[in-house]
mmCIF file of C-alpha atoms in Angstrom:
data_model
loop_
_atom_site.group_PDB
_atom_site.id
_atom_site.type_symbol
_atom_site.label_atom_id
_atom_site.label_comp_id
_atom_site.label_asym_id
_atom_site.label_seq_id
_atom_site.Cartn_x
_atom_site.Cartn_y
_atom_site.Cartn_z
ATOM 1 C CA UNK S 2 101.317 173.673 -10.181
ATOM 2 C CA UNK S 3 103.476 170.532 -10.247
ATOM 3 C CA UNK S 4 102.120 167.327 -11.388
ATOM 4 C CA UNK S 5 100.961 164.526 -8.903
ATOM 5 C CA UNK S 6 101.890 161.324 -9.589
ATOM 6 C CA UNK S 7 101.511 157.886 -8.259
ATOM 7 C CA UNK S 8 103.601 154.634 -9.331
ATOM 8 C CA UNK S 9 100.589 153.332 -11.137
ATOM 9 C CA UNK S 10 100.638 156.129 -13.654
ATOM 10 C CA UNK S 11 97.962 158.153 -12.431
ATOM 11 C CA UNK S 12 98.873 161.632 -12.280
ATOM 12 C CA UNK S 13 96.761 164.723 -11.246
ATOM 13 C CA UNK S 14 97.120 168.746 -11.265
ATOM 14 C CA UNK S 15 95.090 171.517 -9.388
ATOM 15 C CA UNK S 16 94.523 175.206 -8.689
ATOM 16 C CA UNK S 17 92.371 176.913 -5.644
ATOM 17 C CA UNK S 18 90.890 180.091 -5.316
ATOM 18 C CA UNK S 19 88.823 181.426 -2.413
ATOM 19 C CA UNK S 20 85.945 183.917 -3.855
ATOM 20 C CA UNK S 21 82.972 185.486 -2.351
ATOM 21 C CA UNK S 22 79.359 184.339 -2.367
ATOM 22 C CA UNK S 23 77.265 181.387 -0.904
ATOM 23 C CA UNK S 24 77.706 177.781 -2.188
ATOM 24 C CA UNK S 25 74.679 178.342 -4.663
ATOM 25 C CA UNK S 26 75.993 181.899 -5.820
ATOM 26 C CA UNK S 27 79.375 180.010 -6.841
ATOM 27 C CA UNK S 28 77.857 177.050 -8.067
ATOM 28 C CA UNK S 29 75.461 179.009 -10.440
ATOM 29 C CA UNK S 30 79.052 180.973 -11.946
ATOM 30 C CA UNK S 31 81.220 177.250 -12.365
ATOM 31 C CA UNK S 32 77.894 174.760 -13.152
ATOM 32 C CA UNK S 33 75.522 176.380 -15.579
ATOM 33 C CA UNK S 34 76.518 177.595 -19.058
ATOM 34 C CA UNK S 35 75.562 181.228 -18.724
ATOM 35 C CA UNK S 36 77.598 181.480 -15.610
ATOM 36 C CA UNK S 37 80.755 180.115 -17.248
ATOM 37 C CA UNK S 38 80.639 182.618 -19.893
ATOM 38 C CA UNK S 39 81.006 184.958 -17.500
ATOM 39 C CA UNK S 40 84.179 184.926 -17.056
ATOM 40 C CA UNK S 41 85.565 182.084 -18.663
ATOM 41 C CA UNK S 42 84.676 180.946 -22.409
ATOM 42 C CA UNK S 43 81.106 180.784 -23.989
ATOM 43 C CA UNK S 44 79.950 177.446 -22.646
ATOM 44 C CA UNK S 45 76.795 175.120 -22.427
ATOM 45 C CA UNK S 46 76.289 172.493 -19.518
ATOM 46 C CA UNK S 47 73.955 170.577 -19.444
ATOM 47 C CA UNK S 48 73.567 169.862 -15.484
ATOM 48 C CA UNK S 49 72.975 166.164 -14.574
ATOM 49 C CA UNK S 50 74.573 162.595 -14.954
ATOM 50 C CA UNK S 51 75.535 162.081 -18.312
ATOM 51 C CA UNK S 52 75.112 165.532 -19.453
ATOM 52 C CA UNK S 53 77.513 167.303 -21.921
ATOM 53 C CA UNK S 54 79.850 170.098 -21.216
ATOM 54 C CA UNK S 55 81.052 171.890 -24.006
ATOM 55 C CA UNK S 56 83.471 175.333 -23.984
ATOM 56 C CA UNK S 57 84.023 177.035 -26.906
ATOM 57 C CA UNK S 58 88.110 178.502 -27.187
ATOM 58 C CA UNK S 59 87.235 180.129 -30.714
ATOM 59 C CA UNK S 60 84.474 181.450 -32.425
ATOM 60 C CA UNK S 61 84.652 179.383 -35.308
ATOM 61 C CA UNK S 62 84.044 176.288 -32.937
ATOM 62 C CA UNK S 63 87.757 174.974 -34.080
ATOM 63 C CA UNK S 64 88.646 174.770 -30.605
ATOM 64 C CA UNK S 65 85.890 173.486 -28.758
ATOM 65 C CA UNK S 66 86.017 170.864 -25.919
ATOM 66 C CA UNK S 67 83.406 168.509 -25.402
ATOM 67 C CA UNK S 68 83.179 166.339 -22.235
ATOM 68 C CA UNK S 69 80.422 164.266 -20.495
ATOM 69 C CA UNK S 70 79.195 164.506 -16.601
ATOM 70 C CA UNK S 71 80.045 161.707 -14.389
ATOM 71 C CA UNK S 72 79.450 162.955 -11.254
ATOM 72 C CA UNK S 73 76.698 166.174 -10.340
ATOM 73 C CA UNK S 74 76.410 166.979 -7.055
ATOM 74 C CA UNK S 75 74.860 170.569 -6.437
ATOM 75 C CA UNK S 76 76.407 172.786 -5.272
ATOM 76 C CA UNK S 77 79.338 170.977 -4.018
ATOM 77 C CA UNK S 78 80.808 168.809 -6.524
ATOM 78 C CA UNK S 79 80.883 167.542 -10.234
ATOM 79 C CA UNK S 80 83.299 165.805 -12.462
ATOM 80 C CA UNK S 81 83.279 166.077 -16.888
ATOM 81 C CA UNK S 82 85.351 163.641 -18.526
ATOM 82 C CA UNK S 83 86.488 164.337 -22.257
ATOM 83 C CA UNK S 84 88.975 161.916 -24.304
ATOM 84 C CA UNK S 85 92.297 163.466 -25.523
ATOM 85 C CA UNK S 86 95.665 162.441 -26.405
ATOM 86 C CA UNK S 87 96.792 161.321 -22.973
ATOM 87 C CA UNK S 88 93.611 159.287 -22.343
ATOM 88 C CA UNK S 89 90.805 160.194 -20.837
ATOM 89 C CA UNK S 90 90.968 163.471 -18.807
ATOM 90 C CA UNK S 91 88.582 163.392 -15.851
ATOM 91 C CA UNK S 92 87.901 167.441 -14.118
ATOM 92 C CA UNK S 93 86.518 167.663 -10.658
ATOM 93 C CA UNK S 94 85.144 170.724 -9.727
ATOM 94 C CA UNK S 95 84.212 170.665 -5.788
ATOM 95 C CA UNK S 96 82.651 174.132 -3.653
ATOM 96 C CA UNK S 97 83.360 174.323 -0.286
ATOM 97 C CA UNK S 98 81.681 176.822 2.021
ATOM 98 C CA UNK S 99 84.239 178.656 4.361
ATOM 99 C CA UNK S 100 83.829 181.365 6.937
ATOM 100 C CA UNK S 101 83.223 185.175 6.070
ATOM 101 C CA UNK S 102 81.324 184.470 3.081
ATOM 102 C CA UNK S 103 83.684 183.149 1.299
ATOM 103 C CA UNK S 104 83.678 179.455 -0.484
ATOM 104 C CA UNK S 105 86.740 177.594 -2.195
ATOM 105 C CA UNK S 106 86.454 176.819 -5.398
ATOM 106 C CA UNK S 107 88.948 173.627 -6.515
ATOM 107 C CA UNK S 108 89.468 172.230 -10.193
ATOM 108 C CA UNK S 109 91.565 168.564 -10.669
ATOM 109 C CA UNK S 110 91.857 167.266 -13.793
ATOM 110 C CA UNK S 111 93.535 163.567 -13.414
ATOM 111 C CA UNK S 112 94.744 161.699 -15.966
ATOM 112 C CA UNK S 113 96.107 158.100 -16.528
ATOM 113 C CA UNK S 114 100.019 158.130 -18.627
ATOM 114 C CA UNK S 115 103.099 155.908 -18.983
ATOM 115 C CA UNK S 116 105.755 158.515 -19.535
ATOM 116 C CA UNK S 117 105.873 162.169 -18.627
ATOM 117 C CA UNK S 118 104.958 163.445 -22.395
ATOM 118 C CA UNK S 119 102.059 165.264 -20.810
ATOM 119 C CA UNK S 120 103.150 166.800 -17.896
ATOM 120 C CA UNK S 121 104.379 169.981 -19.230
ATOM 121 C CA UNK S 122 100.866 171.211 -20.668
ATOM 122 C CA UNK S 123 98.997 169.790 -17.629
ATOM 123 C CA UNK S 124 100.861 172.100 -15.355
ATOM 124 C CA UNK S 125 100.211 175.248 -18.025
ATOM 125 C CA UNK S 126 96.336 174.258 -17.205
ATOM 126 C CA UNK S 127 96.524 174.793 -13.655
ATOM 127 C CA UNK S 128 98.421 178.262 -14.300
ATOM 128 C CA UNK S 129 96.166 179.053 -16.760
ATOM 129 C CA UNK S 130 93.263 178.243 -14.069
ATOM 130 C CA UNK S 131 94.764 180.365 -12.122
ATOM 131 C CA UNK S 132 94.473 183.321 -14.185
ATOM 132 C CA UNK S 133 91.083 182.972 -15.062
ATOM 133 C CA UNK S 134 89.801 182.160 -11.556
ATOM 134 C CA UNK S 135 90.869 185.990 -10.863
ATOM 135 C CA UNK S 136 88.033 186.998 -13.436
ATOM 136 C CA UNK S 137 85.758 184.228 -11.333
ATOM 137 C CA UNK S 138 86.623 186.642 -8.176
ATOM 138 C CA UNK S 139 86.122 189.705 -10.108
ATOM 139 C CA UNK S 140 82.623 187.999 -11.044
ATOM 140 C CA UNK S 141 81.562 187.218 -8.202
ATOM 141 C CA UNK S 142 82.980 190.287 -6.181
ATOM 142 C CA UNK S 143 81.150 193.271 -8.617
ATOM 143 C CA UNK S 144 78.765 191.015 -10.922
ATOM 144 C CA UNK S 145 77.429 188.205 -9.170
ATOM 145 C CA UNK S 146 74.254 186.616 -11.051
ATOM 146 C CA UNK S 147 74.468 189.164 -13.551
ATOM 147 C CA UNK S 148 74.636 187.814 -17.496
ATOM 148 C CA UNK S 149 76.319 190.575 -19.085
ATOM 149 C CA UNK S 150 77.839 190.382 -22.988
ATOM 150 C CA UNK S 151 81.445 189.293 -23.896
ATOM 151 C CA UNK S 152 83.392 188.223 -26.672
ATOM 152 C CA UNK S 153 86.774 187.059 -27.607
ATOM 153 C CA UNK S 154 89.297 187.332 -30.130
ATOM 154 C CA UNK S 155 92.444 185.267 -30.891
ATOM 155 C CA UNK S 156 95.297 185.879 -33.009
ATOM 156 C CA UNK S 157 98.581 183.660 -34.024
ATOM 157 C CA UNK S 158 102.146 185.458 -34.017
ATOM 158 C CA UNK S 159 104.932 183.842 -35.735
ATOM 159 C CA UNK S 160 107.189 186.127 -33.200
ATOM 160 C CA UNK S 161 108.336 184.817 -29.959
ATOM 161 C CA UNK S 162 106.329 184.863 -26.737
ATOM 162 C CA UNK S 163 108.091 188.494 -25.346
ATOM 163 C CA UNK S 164 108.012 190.034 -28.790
ATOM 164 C CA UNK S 165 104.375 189.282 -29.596
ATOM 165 C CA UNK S 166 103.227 190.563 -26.045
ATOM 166 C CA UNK S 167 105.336 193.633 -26.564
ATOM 167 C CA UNK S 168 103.713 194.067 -30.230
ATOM 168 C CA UNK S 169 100.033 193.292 -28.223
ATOM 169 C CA UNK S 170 100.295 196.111 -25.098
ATOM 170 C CA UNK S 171 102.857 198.894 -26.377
ATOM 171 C CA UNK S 172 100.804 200.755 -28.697
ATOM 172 C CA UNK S 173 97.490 199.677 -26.203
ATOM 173 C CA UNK S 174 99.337 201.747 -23.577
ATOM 174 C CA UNK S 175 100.011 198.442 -21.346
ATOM 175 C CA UNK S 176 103.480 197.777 -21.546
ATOM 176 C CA UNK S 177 103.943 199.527 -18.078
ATOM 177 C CA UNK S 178 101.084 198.780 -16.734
ATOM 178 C CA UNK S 179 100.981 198.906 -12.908
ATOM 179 C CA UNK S 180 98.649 196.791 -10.521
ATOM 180 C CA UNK S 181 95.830 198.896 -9.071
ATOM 181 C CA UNK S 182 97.135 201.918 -10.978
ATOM 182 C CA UNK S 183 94.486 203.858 -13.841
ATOM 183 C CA UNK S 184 95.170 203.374 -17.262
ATOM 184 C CA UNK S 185 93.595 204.851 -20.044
ATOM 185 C CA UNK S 186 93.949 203.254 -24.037
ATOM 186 C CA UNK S 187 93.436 205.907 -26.288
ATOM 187 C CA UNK S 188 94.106 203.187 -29.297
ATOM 188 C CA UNK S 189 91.031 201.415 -28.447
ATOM 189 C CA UNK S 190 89.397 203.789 -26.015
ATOM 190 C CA UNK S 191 88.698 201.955 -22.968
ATOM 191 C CA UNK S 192 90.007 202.688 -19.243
ATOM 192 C CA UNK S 193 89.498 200.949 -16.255
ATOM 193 C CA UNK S 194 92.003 200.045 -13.112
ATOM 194 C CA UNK S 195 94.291 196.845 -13.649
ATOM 195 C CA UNK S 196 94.028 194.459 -11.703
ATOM 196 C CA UNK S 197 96.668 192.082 -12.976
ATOM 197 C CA UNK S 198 100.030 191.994 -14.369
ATOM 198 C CA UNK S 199 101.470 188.331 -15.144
ATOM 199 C CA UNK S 200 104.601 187.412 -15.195
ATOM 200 C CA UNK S 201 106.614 187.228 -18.380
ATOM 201 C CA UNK S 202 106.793 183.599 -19.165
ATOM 202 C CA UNK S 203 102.932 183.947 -18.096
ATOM 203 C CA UNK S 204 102.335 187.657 -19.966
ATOM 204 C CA UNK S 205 98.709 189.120 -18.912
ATOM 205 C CA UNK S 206 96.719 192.082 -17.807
ATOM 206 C CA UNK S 207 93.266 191.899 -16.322
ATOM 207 C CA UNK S 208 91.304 195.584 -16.011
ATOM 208 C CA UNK S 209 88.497 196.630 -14.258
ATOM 209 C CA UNK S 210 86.519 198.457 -16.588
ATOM 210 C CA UNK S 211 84.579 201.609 -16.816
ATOM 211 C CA UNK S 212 85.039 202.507 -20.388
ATOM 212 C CA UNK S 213 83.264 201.247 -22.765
ATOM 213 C CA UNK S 214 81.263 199.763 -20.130
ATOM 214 C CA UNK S 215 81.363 197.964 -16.535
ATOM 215 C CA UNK S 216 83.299 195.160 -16.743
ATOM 216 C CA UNK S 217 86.621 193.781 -16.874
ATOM 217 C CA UNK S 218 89.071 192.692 -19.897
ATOM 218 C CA UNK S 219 91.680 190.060 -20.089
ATOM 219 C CA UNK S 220 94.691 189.929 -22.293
ATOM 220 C CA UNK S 221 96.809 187.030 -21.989
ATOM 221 C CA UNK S 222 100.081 185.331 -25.051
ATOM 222 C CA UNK S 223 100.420 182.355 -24.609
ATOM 223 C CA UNK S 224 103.044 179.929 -27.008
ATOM 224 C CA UNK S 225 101.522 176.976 -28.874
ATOM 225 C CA UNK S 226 102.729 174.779 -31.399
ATOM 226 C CA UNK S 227 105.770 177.005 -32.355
ATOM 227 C CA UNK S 228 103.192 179.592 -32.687
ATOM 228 C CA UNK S 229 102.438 182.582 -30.375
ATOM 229 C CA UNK S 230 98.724 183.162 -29.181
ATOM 230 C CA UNK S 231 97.254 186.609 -28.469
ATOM 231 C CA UNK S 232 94.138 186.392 -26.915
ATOM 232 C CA UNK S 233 91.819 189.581 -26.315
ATOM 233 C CA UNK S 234 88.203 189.034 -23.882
ATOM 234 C CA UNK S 235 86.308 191.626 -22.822
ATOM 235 C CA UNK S 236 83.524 190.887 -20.596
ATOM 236 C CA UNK S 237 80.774 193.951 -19.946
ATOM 237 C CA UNK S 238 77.854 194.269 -17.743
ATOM 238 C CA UNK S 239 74.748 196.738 -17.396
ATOM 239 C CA UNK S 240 71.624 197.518 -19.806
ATOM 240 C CA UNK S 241 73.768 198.392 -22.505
ATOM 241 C CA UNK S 242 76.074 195.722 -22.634
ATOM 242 C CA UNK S 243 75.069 193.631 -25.725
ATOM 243 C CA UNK S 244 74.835 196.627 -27.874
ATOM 244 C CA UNK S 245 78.283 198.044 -27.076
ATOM 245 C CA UNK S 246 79.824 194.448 -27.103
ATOM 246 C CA UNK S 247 78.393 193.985 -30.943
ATOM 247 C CA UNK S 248 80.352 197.731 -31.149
ATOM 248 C CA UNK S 249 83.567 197.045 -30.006
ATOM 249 C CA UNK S 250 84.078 193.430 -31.419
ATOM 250 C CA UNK S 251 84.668 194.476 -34.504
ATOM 251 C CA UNK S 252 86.981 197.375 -33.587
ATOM 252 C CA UNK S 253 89.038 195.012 -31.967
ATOM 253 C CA UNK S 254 88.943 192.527 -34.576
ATOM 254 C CA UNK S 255 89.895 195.375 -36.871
ATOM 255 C CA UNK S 256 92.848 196.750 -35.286
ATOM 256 C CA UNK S 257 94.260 193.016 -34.250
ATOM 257 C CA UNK S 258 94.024 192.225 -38.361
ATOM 258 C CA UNK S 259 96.013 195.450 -38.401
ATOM 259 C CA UNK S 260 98.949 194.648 -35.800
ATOM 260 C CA UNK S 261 99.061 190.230 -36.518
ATOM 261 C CA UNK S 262 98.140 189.827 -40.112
ATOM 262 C CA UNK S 263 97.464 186.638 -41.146
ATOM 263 C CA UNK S 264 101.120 185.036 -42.241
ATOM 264 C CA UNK S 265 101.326 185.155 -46.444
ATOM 265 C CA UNK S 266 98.694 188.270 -46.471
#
C-alpha cells in the first residue's frame, strides 16, 4: 500500500483484512505468542504496558525483532515500538467487531523520516501483511484456538527473483499451480488445495493441507540485499502434529540444501 505522509515527516503504511471469530477469538491469534505462531513467525508477547514483543524470522535468532508495548488494550487495540534505521517504528494493531461474525483486523506501522529512503520497504511490509493475514483467515476459519506445530526454513539464491521461484516450485509441482485447484507434490509428498497464487513481483503459494497433516503451507521469494530469499512454512494441526513436524523439517531442510546450496560449497 502507498505510503502516508504528512509535511512534518511523519509517514505511515497499512493493510486490512476482515476474518472470522469474536473480538477475543482474534485477539487471542494477533496478542499472545502462541497465537502468532500460528500463522505468522514463532513469537513471544508479553501482554501489558511495557511488555516485550519479540518475532523470530530465522531459527538461528539472526533475524529477530524485538519491540516494547506502549499501548494494550484487550481486545481492541495495542501498539509495539522497536528502533531501526529510520527511527523508531511504532505498530498499531486495532480489532474491530463487524456484523456476521466477522471482525477487522488493522496493522499501522508509522514512522518519523526526512527523505523518502524508506518508503520503498515500508510499502513491501504492508504487502507482505497482506499475504500473511490470508494464513490469519485460514487460522481462524479451520483452526481457531488450536496450537498446532510449524516450522520454517529460509534459503538465499544468488539468482534473480523469477529464476529462484522457478528453481523453488517446478520440480515441487507448483509452477502451474491454480487457485482452488488439487495439487499433489510427489517431491516432498504433501497435497492439499491452494489457496493462493501471488503475483510475480510478489511470487507465493499458500495450500490447504491434508498431507502430511491438516494444515496449510506457505511459500513465498522475496529479493533482499541483492540476494533472493526462499522461504518454506508449514503450519500443521491435530494430535499428531509435533511428531510429523520434527519429520518433515528435516526433509525439507534436506532437499532445499539440495536445490540452493550454500554459495562457495
Amino acid at each position: 500500500m502507498p505510503v502516508k505522509k504528512d509535511a512534518a515527516g511523519n509517514r505511515s503504511v497499512e493493510a486490512q483484512v476482515d476474518v472470522p471469530g469474536t473480538p477475543e477469538d482474534v485477539w487471542n491469534a494477533i496478542a499472545t505468542g502462541p497465537g502468532i505462531s500460528q500463522w505468522f513467525v514463532p513469537s513471544e508477547l508479553e501482554g501489558r504496558i511495557g511488555g516485550t514483543a519479540v518475532s523470530h524470522f530465522a531459527a538461528d535468532g539472526s533475524m529477530d525483532s524485538v519491540a516494547i508495548i506502549t499501548a494494550w488494550e484487550p481486545p481492541k487495540r495495542f501498539v509495539a515500538e522497536a528502533p531501526g534505521e529510520p527511527g523508531t517504528v511504532a505498530t498499531e494493531w486495532t480489532v474491530e467487531a463487524k456484523s456476521g461474525g466477522l471482525c477487522t483486523v488493522r496493522v499501522v506501522h508509522r514512522w518519523f523520516a526526512t527523505s523518502d529512503d524508506w518508503d520503498d520497504q515500508f510499502e513491501g511490509h504492508s504487502y507482505g501483511w497482506i499475504s500473511f493475514f490470508r494464513l490469519l483467515r485460514l487460522y481462524l476459519t479451520h483452526f481457531s484456538g488450536q496450537h498446532g506445530s510449524a516450522f520454517q526454513l529460509l534459503v538465499p539464491s544468488s539468482e534473480p527473483l523469477a529464476d529462484a521461484w522457478r528453481k523453488l516450485v517446478v520440480p515441487l509441482g507448483l509452477a502451474n499451480a491454480t487457485e482452488q485447484r488439487r495439487v499433489v507434490s510427489d517431491a516432498q509428498a504433501f497435497e492439499g488445495v491452494v489457496e493462493r497464487t501471488g503475483p510475480q513481483d510478489h511470487p507465493e503459494v499458500v495450500v490447504r493441507l491434508d498431507q502430511p497433516a491438516l494444515g496449510y503451507a506457505h511459500l513465498f521469494a522475496l529479493p533482499m540485499g541483492g540476494m533472493t530469499y526462499l522461504s518454506v512454512r508449514f503450519f500443521l494441526f491435530g494430535d499428531d502434529a509435533a511428531s510429523i513436524a520434527k519429520r518433515e523439517e528435516p526433509k525439507w531442510r534436506t532437499w532445499l540444501e539440495k536445490h540452493f546450496p550454500t554459495p562457495g560449497e
